[in-house]
Amino acid sequence: MPAHHANSRATGAAAPRPLVRVLLPLPLPEPYDYRAGAHPDLAPGDFVVVPLGRREVIGVVWGPGEGAVEEARLKDVVERLDAPPMPEVLRRFVEWVAGYTLSPLGAVLRMAMSVPAALAPPRPIAAWRLAEGVAGRLGSEDRESQGLRLTPARRRVVEALAGGPPRSAAEIARDAGVGVGVVKGLAEAGVLVPVSLPPPAAFARPDGQRQGPPLSPPQAVAAGALSAAVTKGGFSATLLDGVTGSGKTEVYFEAIAAALRAGRQVLVLLPEIALSAQWLERFTMRFGTRPAVWHSDLTAAERRVTWRAVARGEARVVVGARSALFLPYPELGLIVVDEEHDGAFKQEDGVIYQARDMAVVRAHLGGIPIVLVSATPSLETMQNVAAGRYRALHLPDRHAGASLPRVEAIDMRVNPPPRQSWLSPVLRQALAGTLAAGEQAMLFLNRRGYAPLTLCRACGHRLQCPNCTAWLVEHRLSRRLQCHHCGFMTPLPEQCPSCGVPGKFAPCGPGVERLAEEVAALFPQARSAIMTSDTITGPLSAAEIVRRVQAREVDLLIGTQIVAKGHHFPLLTLVGIVDADLGLHGGDLRAAERTYQLLHQVAGRAGRAERPGRVLLQTYDPNHPVMQTLVSGDRDRFLENEAEDRRRSGMPPFGRLAALILSGPDGDSVDAAARALGRTAPQGDGILVLGPAPAPLAVLRGRHRRRLLLKCRRDQSPQALIRHWLAEVKLPGNVRLQVDIDPYSFL
Ligand code: ADP
Ligand code: ZN
């Protein structure tokens, strides 16, 4: 039985107590008791308005009241909202996420109630019908007493309405070919009477019966297995593992079709939904209509309509960012997480959670299948496959015989670029050849702006953010220095703030803007475009640049990791990775894994159609395992070696990590609080606490930051250890503590 039917109104008690527990979307650890008052039949999941202090707040009935507080001191539920109740499975999910992330229950509820306005009933459409008997009197104008005396325009309105359903004034005017004033006049005369119509469905139903393209044998095997899991129902987790361009999307579309035919809703999580114009287009081609989209850039009205359509089961397929996990699906039957390895699935503020992992939990609670999709699966997922918890399906080849690109490393020690430039002679030559052949090239450099560092040549002073432990990045296009951590912006100062000497600033190192300058000097004829989060601000600008590249209006695309995401450019045959070593430094435990995933994905943009692709990696460390693996393509051996390292050191996924981050405006109090936490740190077999230590970003947005890192074995619970630990600590009011279970960022 689908979980949403379990929202039973029966509590089992003979005389139900008139108390209910109501959870509020505020950072509170538990629900509060209220008297049911005028609403004795409230059931778990019902949305209600309750008083809180002097305010009224919308909350969710979580269960029967506990009666711990004297009844006389409780307040009454004010109102029950006319909205579909929050499904049982979503309430269990909220509890699970709160418990796992050590967040207040109400803070997680807030993510599931992000659109309170959607709980108000949708505004009905004001429409008009003919008053009783009007139609019958139409033909009897001669008998003055009863007949209707109508101008020709009014008559057309009456005739238009006589033959059809009630309509809005604008529609009637259009159908009758008259002005809206004529309709209004008839309404005032009482010939038309108002009626309310329910608003039209916001989303058409994607058609699960439409045929997709014929599948290759390996694609058909994978699609068959996924569809069978959907039809059978029940929890299962499957990794869909295939090289870029192997048709993974095509294959999971088949699973979506199966879910639609089974009458179930589908959730597809993408890491960068704002950049997914091509994905949406493909979905629309395949299923005949656009899916519902969910991300932070929606307007308030779009959010309201979408939330309601999901809750009422009208939106059948939702494609979204992390937060789409918390929508109130009544009939969810399949979850797909595309690019499951992508770091963007980790939410780093507020409730800190890994959406991919929580999606697996959501599937488990709902008893439904989940598909994790990647060409470079995370070590976590590979380990789950190895342990038999997840099943794996493989697509070994690119579709239609397109070959994988040839990857070569350029040893920058042997082939250095000229001074103050960044492209080696080898890459320059390859670019020249590609452009001469009328093909397209892409240069990848994961650095926005012109230069990552600006220093004063007179005294060596480096321009730094006043609010963060970070250098200011010069952006020449916007003529500003920018902090990439807090958004601080300032024009380049006239003189050095340290030594006062004017005009001695020098940019150090390249960003994409500086690279574009070099390219323009080398290839003045080539039309180039920069693609970064500065130039791609939303779905529209993303779609526009994709269109320009596909229409061959661009010869050379220069971009940050944004260019790695799923775009399909048939004429793109050369990818140059300007600084392949960039992500390898810094003590992040996933540095090698992530660099490999990102560079592999970027490389996968080359040669996706008939023409073979070539990838050049500029590196000062060509013997590094990441470079060797990108060249050899032996992914699984690389992952095995990574896994072996992590197993030896007890790091995830073989051990567990949790970070505690203390922050506050006053460095000394943060320090003191961190030391106090350090003194009471848990001890025991398998448990290790590192720190407190200043965070690498020791100051962020003016807040001083200290970190502690708890490491324990897989069979131990960091949540239990931390709960116990924090129970004894009282933090001063000006110090905030964030807990990050399974940290991905160590800044
Ligand atoms: P992936 O998701 O693995 O990168 P895609 O599903 O995007 O691969 O497929 C790559 C390209 O090949 C797309 O343009 C897709 O439409 C095409 N393609 C894949 N499989 C088929 C198929 N069976 N029939 C027709 N086109 C296909
Ligand atoms: Zn800053």
Coordinates of C-alpha atoms in Angstrom, one line a residue, residues 74-521:
L74 CA -2.6 25.3 26.4
K75 CA -4.0 27.3 23.5
D76 CA -6.5 26.3 20.8
V77 CA -5.8 25.5 17.3
V78 CA -7.1 28.5 15.4
E79 CA -7.9 26.9 12.0
R80 CA -7.4 23.9 9.8
L81 CA -6.1 24.8 6.4
D82 CA -7.9 23.5 3.3
A83 CA -4.7 21.9 1.9
P84 CA -3.7 18.3 1.2
P85 CA -2.2 17.0 4.5
M86 CA 1.5 16.5 4.6
P87 CA 2.1 12.8 3.6
E88 CA 3.1 10.5 6.4
V89 CA 6.3 9.5 4.5
L90 CA 7.4 13.2 4.3
R91 CA 6.9 13.5 8.0
R92 CA 9.0 10.5 8.7
F93 CA 11.6 11.9 6.3
V94 CA 11.7 15.2 8.2
E95 CA 12.3 13.3 11.4
W96 CA 15.0 11.2 9.8
V97 CA 16.9 14.1 8.3
A98 CA 16.7 16.0 11.6
G99 CA 18.0 13.0 13.5
Y100 CA 20.8 12.4 11.1
T101 CA 22.0 16.0 10.7
L102 CA 21.5 16.8 14.3
S103 CA 19.2 19.7 13.3
P104 CA 16.1 20.9 15.1
L105 CA 13.1 19.1 13.8
G106 CA 11.3 22.4 13.1
A107 CA 14.3 23.6 11.0
V108 CA 13.9 20.6 8.7
L109 CA 10.1 21.0 8.6
R110 CA 10.8 24.5 7.3
M111 CA 12.4 23.0 4.3
A112 CA 9.3 21.0 3.7
M113 CA 7.1 24.1 4.1
S114 CA 9.1 26.5 2.1
V115 CA 6.0 27.9 0.4
P116 CA 3.4 28.8 3.1
A117 CA 1.4 30.7 0.5
A118 CA 0.7 27.5 -1.3
L119 CA -1.4 26.3 1.7
A120 CA -4.0 28.9 1.0
P121 CA -6.6 27.6 -1.4
P122 CA -5.8 28.6 -4.9
R123 CA -7.8 31.6 -6.0
P124 CA -10.8 30.4 -8.1
I125 CA -11.4 32.0 -11.5
A126 CA -14.3 34.4 -11.7
A127 CA -16.5 33.3 -14.6
W128 CA -20.0 34.0 -15.9
R129 CA -23.0 31.9 -17.0
L130 CA -26.4 32.9 -18.3
A131 CA -29.1 33.6 -15.7
E132 CA -31.9 31.0 -15.5
G133 CA -34.3 31.1 -18.3
V134 CA -32.4 33.6 -20.4
A135 CA -31.7 31.2 -23.2
G136 CA -35.4 30.4 -23.6
R137 CA -36.3 34.0 -23.9
L138 CA -33.9 34.7 -26.7
G139 CA -36.3 34.0 -29.6
S140 CA -39.3 35.9 -28.1
E141 CA -38.4 39.5 -28.6
D142 CA -41.7 40.3 -30.1
R143 CA -43.5 39.7 -26.8
E144 CA -42.4 42.8 -24.9
S145 CA -43.3 41.7 -21.5
Q146 CA -41.0 38.7 -21.3
G147 CA -38.7 39.1 -24.2
L148 CA -35.1 40.3 -24.0
R149 CA -34.3 43.5 -25.9
L150 CA -30.7 43.0 -27.0
T151 CA -28.3 45.0 -29.1
P152 CA -26.6 42.8 -31.7
A153 CA -23.4 42.8 -29.6
R154 CA -25.2 41.7 -26.4
R155 CA -27.1 39.1 -28.4
R156 CA -23.8 37.6 -29.6
V157 CA -22.7 37.3 -26.0
V158 CA -25.8 35.5 -25.0
E159 CA -25.6 33.2 -28.0
A160 CA -21.9 32.4 -27.3
L161 CA -22.7 31.5 -23.7
A162 CA -25.8 29.5 -24.5
G163 CA -23.8 26.9 -26.4
G164 CA -21.0 26.3 -23.9
P165 CA -19.6 26.2 -20.4
P166 CA -19.1 29.3 -18.1
R167 CA -16.1 31.4 -19.0
S168 CA -14.2 34.4 -17.8
A169 CA -15.3 37.8 -19.1
A170 CA -12.2 38.0 -21.3
E171 CA -12.9 34.6 -22.9
I172 CA -16.6 35.4 -23.4
A173 CA -15.6 38.7 -25.1
R174 CA -13.2 36.9 -27.3
D175 CA -15.7 34.2 -28.3
A176 CA -18.5 36.7 -29.0
G177 CA -16.2 39.1 -30.8
V178 CA -17.2 42.0 -28.5
G179 CA -15.5 44.3 -26.0
V180 CA -15.3 43.3 -22.3
G181 CA -17.6 46.2 -21.5
V182 CA -20.5 44.5 -23.3
V183 CA -20.1 41.5 -21.0
K184 CA -19.9 43.7 -17.9
G185 CA -23.1 45.5 -19.0
L186 CA -24.9 42.2 -19.3
A187 CA -23.7 41.2 -15.8
E188 CA -25.0 44.4 -14.3
A189 CA -28.3 43.8 -16.0
G190 CA -28.5 40.4 -14.3
V191 CA -28.5 38.5 -17.6
L192 CA -25.1 37.0 -16.6
V193 CA -24.5 35.6 -13.1
P194 CA -21.1 34.9 -11.6
V195 CA -19.7 31.5 -10.9
S196 CA -16.3 30.3 -9.6
L197 CA -14.3 27.8 -11.5
P198 CA -11.3 25.9 -10.2
P199 CA -8.0 27.1 -11.6
P200 CA -6.8 25.1 -14.6
A201 CA -4.1 22.4 -14.0
A202 CA -0.7 24.0 -14.0
F203 CA 1.1 21.1 -15.6
A204 CA 0.2 18.8 -18.4
R205 CA 0.7 15.1 -17.9
P206 CA 3.9 13.7 -19.4
D207 CA 3.0 10.8 -21.6
G208 CA 4.5 7.5 -20.5
Q209 CA 3.2 5.7 -23.5
R210 CA 5.3 7.5 -26.1
Q211 CA 8.0 5.5 -27.6
G212 CA 11.6 6.5 -27.0
P213 CA 14.3 5.8 -29.6
P214 CA 15.3 2.2 -30.2
L215 CA 17.9 1.2 -27.6
S216 CA 21.2 -0.6 -28.2
P217 CA 21.3 -4.0 -26.5
P218 CA 23.2 -2.9 -23.4
Q219 CA 20.9 0.1 -23.1
A220 CA 17.9 -2.1 -23.4
V221 CA 19.2 -4.4 -20.7
A222 CA 19.7 -1.5 -18.3
A223 CA 16.4 0.1 -19.2
G224 CA 14.6 -3.2 -18.7
A225 CA 16.1 -3.7 -15.3
L226 CA 15.2 -0.2 -14.1
S227 CA 11.7 -0.4 -15.5
A228 CA 11.2 -3.7 -13.8
A229 CA 12.3 -2.3 -10.5
V230 CA 9.8 0.6 -10.9
T231 CA 6.9 -1.7 -11.8
K232 CA 7.6 -4.1 -9.0
G233 CA 7.9 -1.3 -6.5
G234 CA 9.7 -1.6 -3.2
F235 CA 13.0 -0.1 -2.2
S236 CA 16.0 -0.7 -4.4
A237 CA 19.1 1.4 -5.2
T238 CA 20.8 1.1 -8.5
L239 CA 23.9 2.7 -9.9
L240 CA 23.7 3.5 -13.6
D241 CA 27.3 3.6 -14.5
G242 CA 28.2 4.6 -18.1
V243 CA 30.7 6.7 -19.9
T244 CA 29.6 10.2 -21.0
G245 CA 27.5 9.9 -24.1
S246 CA 26.6 6.3 -23.5
G247 CA 22.9 7.1 -23.3
K248 CA 22.3 7.0 -19.5
T249 CA 19.7 9.8 -19.8
E250 CA 17.9 7.8 -22.5
V251 CA 17.9 4.8 -20.3
Y252 CA 16.6 6.4 -17.2
F253 CA 13.9 8.1 -19.3
E254 CA 12.6 4.5 -19.8
A255 CA 12.3 4.1 -16.1
I256 CA 10.5 7.4 -15.9
A257 CA 8.1 6.2 -18.6
A258 CA 7.4 3.0 -16.6
A259 CA 6.7 5.0 -13.4
L260 CA 4.3 7.3 -15.3
R261 CA 2.5 4.2 -16.7
A262 CA 2.2 2.8 -13.2
G263 CA 0.5 6.1 -12.1
R264 CA 3.4 7.2 -9.9
Q265 CA 5.2 10.6 -9.6
V266 CA 8.9 10.9 -10.4
L267 CA 11.6 13.1 -8.9
V268 CA 14.8 13.8 -10.9
L269 CA 17.6 15.6 -9.0
L270 CA 20.2 17.4 -11.0
P271 CA 23.2 19.2 -9.5
E272 CA 22.7 22.5 -11.5
I273 CA 19.1 22.8 -12.5
A274 CA 19.4 26.3 -13.7
L275 CA 21.8 25.1 -16.3
S276 CA 19.7 22.3 -17.6
A277 CA 18.0 23.8 -20.6
Q278 CA 19.2 21.0 -22.9
W279 CA 17.9 18.4 -20.4
L280 CA 14.4 20.1 -20.3
E281 CA 14.3 20.2 -24.1
R282 CA 15.1 16.4 -24.3
F283 CA 12.5 15.6 -21.7
T284 CA 9.9 17.6 -23.6
M285 CA 10.7 15.9 -26.8
R286 CA 10.5 12.5 -25.1
F287 CA 7.3 13.0 -23.0
G288 CA 5.4 15.7 -24.9
T289 CA 5.4 18.3 -22.2
R290 CA 7.8 20.0 -19.8
P291 CA 8.3 18.6 -16.3
A292 CA 7.7 20.7 -13.2
V293 CA 10.9 22.5 -12.3
W294 CA 12.0 23.2 -8.7
H295 CA 14.9 25.4 -7.7
S296 CA 15.7 28.6 -5.9
D297 CA 15.3 30.9 -8.9
L298 CA 11.6 30.3 -9.2
T299 CA 9.3 33.3 -8.7
A300 CA 7.0 33.3 -5.7
A301 CA 4.0 32.5 -7.9
E302 CA 5.8 29.7 -9.6
R303 CA 6.8 28.2 -6.3
R304 CA 3.2 28.4 -5.1
V305 CA 1.7 26.8 -8.2
T306 CA 4.4 24.1 -8.3
W307 CA 4.2 23.2 -4.6
R308 CA 0.4 22.8 -4.9
A309 CA 0.6 20.8 -8.1
V310 CA 3.0 18.4 -6.5
A311 CA 0.9 18.1 -3.3
R312 CA -2.3 17.4 -5.4
G313 CA -0.5 14.9 -7.6
E314 CA -0.9 17.0 -10.7
A315 CA 2.8 17.5 -11.3
R316 CA 3.8 13.9 -12.3
V317 CA 7.5 14.6 -12.9
V318 CA 9.6 17.1 -10.9
V319 CA 13.1 17.9 -11.9
G320 CA 14.9 19.9 -9.3
A321 CA 17.8 20.8 -7.1
R322 CA 18.3 19.4 -3.6
S323 CA 15.3 21.1 -2.0
A324 CA 12.9 19.2 -4.3
L325 CA 13.5 16.3 -2.0
F326 CA 11.2 18.0 0.5
L327 CA 8.2 18.5 -1.7
P328 CA 5.0 16.7 -0.6
Y329 CA 4.7 14.0 -3.2
P330 CA 1.6 11.9 -2.5
E331 CA 2.5 9.2 -5.1
L332 CA 6.3 9.2 -5.5
G333 CA 7.4 6.0 -7.3
L334 CA 10.9 6.7 -8.5
I335 CA 13.9 9.0 -7.7
V336 CA 16.7 9.6 -10.1
V337 CA 19.9 11.4 -9.0
D338 CA 21.8 12.4 -12.1
E339 CA 25.6 13.1 -11.7
E340 CA 25.3 11.5 -8.3
H341 CA 29.0 12.2 -7.6
D342 CA 28.5 16.0 -7.9
G343 CA 29.5 18.1 -4.8
A344 CA 26.6 20.5 -5.5
F345 CA 24.3 17.9 -3.8
K346 CA 25.8 18.9 -0.5
Q347 CA 24.0 21.8 1.1
E348 CA 26.5 23.7 3.1
D349 CA 24.3 26.2 5.1
G350 CA 21.3 26.0 7.3
V351 CA 20.5 22.4 7.7
I352 CA 23.7 20.8 6.3
Y353 CA 22.8 17.7 4.3
Q354 CA 23.9 15.5 1.4
A355 CA 20.9 15.4 -0.9
R356 CA 22.1 12.3 -2.7
D357 CA 22.3 10.4 0.5
M358 CA 19.0 11.8 1.8
A359 CA 17.4 10.8 -1.5
V360 CA 18.3 7.2 -0.8
V361 CA 16.7 7.6 2.7
R362 CA 13.6 9.1 1.1
A363 CA 13.4 6.2 -1.3
H364 CA 13.8 3.7 1.5
L365 CA 11.1 5.3 3.6
G366 CA 8.8 5.4 0.6
G367 CA 9.6 1.9 -0.4
I368 CA 10.5 2.9 -4.0
P369 CA 13.5 2.5 -6.3
I370 CA 16.2 5.1 -6.7
V371 CA 18.7 5.3 -9.5
L372 CA 22.1 7.0 -9.1
V373 CA 23.6 8.0 -12.4
S374 CA 27.2 8.9 -13.2
A375 CA 30.2 8.3 -15.5
T376 CA 32.4 8.8 -12.4
P377 CA 30.6 7.4 -9.4
S378 CA 31.6 8.6 -6.0
L379 CA 33.7 6.3 -3.8
E380 CA 30.7 6.2 -1.4
T381 CA 28.4 4.8 -4.1
M382 CA 31.1 2.3 -5.4
Q383 CA 31.6 1.0 -1.9
N384 CA 27.8 0.5 -1.6
V385 CA 27.9 -1.5 -4.8
A386 CA 30.9 -3.5 -3.6
A387 CA 29.1 -4.3 -0.3
G388 CA 26.0 -5.4 -2.2
R389 CA 23.7 -2.7 -0.9
Y390 CA 23.3 -1.1 -4.4
R391 CA 23.1 -2.9 -7.7
A392 CA 25.1 -1.7 -10.7
L393 CA 24.2 -1.4 -14.4
H394 CA 26.8 -0.7 -16.9
L395 CA 26.8 1.1 -20.3
P396 CA 30.3 0.6 -21.6
D397 CA 30.3 2.5 -24.9
R398 CA 29.3 5.8 -26.4
H399 CA 26.1 5.7 -28.4
A400 CA 26.2 5.2 -32.2
G401 CA 29.9 4.3 -32.2
A402 CA 31.1 7.8 -31.2
S403 CA 34.5 7.1 -29.7
L404 CA 35.7 8.5 -26.4
P405 CA 38.2 11.4 -26.8
R406 CA 41.9 10.7 -26.8
V407 CA 43.4 12.3 -23.7
E408 CA 47.0 13.4 -23.6
A409 CA 49.0 15.1 -20.8
I410 CA 51.2 18.1 -21.7
D411 CA 54.2 18.2 -19.3
M412 CA 54.4 21.9 -18.6
R413 CA 58.0 21.5 -17.4
V414 CA 59.0 20.4 -20.9
N415 CA 56.6 22.6 -22.8
P416 CA 56.2 25.8 -20.8
P417 CA 54.1 28.7 -22.1
P418 CA 55.8 32.0 -22.8
R419 CA 56.1 34.4 -19.9
Q420 CA 52.9 35.9 -18.6
S421 CA 50.8 33.5 -20.7
W422 CA 49.2 30.2 -19.9
L423 CA 48.8 28.1 -23.0
S424 CA 51.7 25.9 -23.9
P425 CA 53.0 25.7 -27.5
V426 CA 51.4 22.2 -27.8
L427 CA 47.9 23.5 -26.9
R428 CA 48.3 26.6 -29.0
Q429 CA 49.1 24.4 -32.0
A430 CA 46.2 22.1 -31.4
L431 CA 43.8 25.1 -31.1
A432 CA 45.1 26.5 -34.4
G433 CA 44.5 23.2 -36.1
T434 CA 41.0 22.8 -34.7
L435 CA 40.0 26.4 -35.7
A436 CA 41.5 25.9 -39.1
A437 CA 39.4 22.8 -39.6
G438 CA 36.2 24.8 -38.8
E439 CA 35.6 22.9 -35.6
Q440 CA 35.1 24.2 -32.1
A441 CA 37.4 24.1 -29.1
M442 CA 36.9 24.6 -25.4
L443 CA 39.3 25.8 -22.7
F444 CA 38.6 24.9 -19.2
L445 CA 40.0 26.8 -16.2
N446 CA 38.2 26.7 -12.9
R447 CA 38.9 30.3 -12.0
R448 CA 36.4 33.1 -12.5
G449 CA 37.6 36.6 -13.1
Y450 CA 40.9 38.0 -14.5
A451 CA 43.4 37.1 -11.9
P452 CA 43.1 35.3 -8.5
L453 CA 45.6 37.6 -6.8
T454 CA 46.6 41.2 -7.1
L455 CA 49.7 42.5 -5.4
C456 CA 51.6 45.7 -5.1
R457 CA 55.0 45.5 -6.8
A458 CA 56.4 48.3 -4.6
C459 CA 55.9 46.5 -1.2
G460 CA 54.5 43.0 -2.0
H461 CA 51.1 43.8 -0.3
R462 CA 48.3 41.4 -1.4
L463 CA 44.8 42.8 -1.7
Q464 CA 42.6 40.9 0.7
C465 CA 38.9 40.9 1.6
P466 CA 38.2 43.0 4.7
N467 CA 35.7 40.3 5.9
C468 CA 37.3 37.0 5.0
T469 CA 40.6 35.2 5.0
A470 CA 40.7 35.4 1.2
W471 CA 42.4 37.3 -1.6
L472 CA 40.3 39.6 -3.7
V473 CA 39.8 38.4 -7.3
E474 CA 40.1 41.0 -10.1
H475 CA 37.1 41.0 -12.5
R476 CA 38.0 43.1 -15.4
L477 CA 34.7 42.8 -17.3
S478 CA 32.9 44.3 -14.3
R479 CA 35.9 46.5 -13.3
R480 CA 35.9 45.3 -9.7
L481 CA 37.8 43.3 -7.2
Q482 CA 35.6 40.6 -5.7
C483 CA 35.6 38.3 -2.8
H484 CA 34.4 34.9 -3.9
H485 CA 33.4 33.9 -0.4
C486 CA 31.3 36.9 0.8
G487 CA 30.6 38.8 -2.3
F488 CA 32.4 42.0 -1.2
M489 CA 33.2 44.3 -4.1
T490 CA 35.4 47.3 -4.6
P491 CA 37.1 49.1 -7.4
L492 CA 40.8 48.7 -7.8
P493 CA 42.3 51.2 -5.4
E494 CA 44.5 54.0 -6.9
Q495 CA 47.3 53.4 -4.5
C496 CA 48.5 50.6 -2.4
P497 CA 46.6 50.6 1.0
S498 CA 49.9 49.4 2.6
C499 CA 52.7 51.5 1.2
G500 CA 50.7 54.3 -0.5
V501 CA 52.6 53.9 -3.8
P502 CA 50.1 54.5 -6.7
G503 CA 49.8 52.4 -9.9
K504 CA 52.0 49.5 -8.9
F505 CA 49.4 46.7 -8.9
A506 CA 50.2 43.5 -10.7
P507 CA 47.7 40.7 -11.5
C508 CA 49.1 37.3 -10.6
G509 CA 47.9 34.1 -12.2
P510 CA 45.2 33.5 -14.7
G511 CA 41.4 33.5 -14.5
V512 CA 39.1 32.9 -17.5
E513 CA 39.1 36.6 -18.5
R514 CA 42.8 36.7 -18.7
L515 CA 42.8 33.5 -20.7
A516 CA 40.3 35.1 -23.1
E517 CA 42.8 38.0 -23.6
E518 CA 45.6 35.5 -24.5
V519 CA 43.3 33.7 -26.9
A520 CA 42.2 37.0 -28.6
A521 CA 45.9 37.9 -29.1

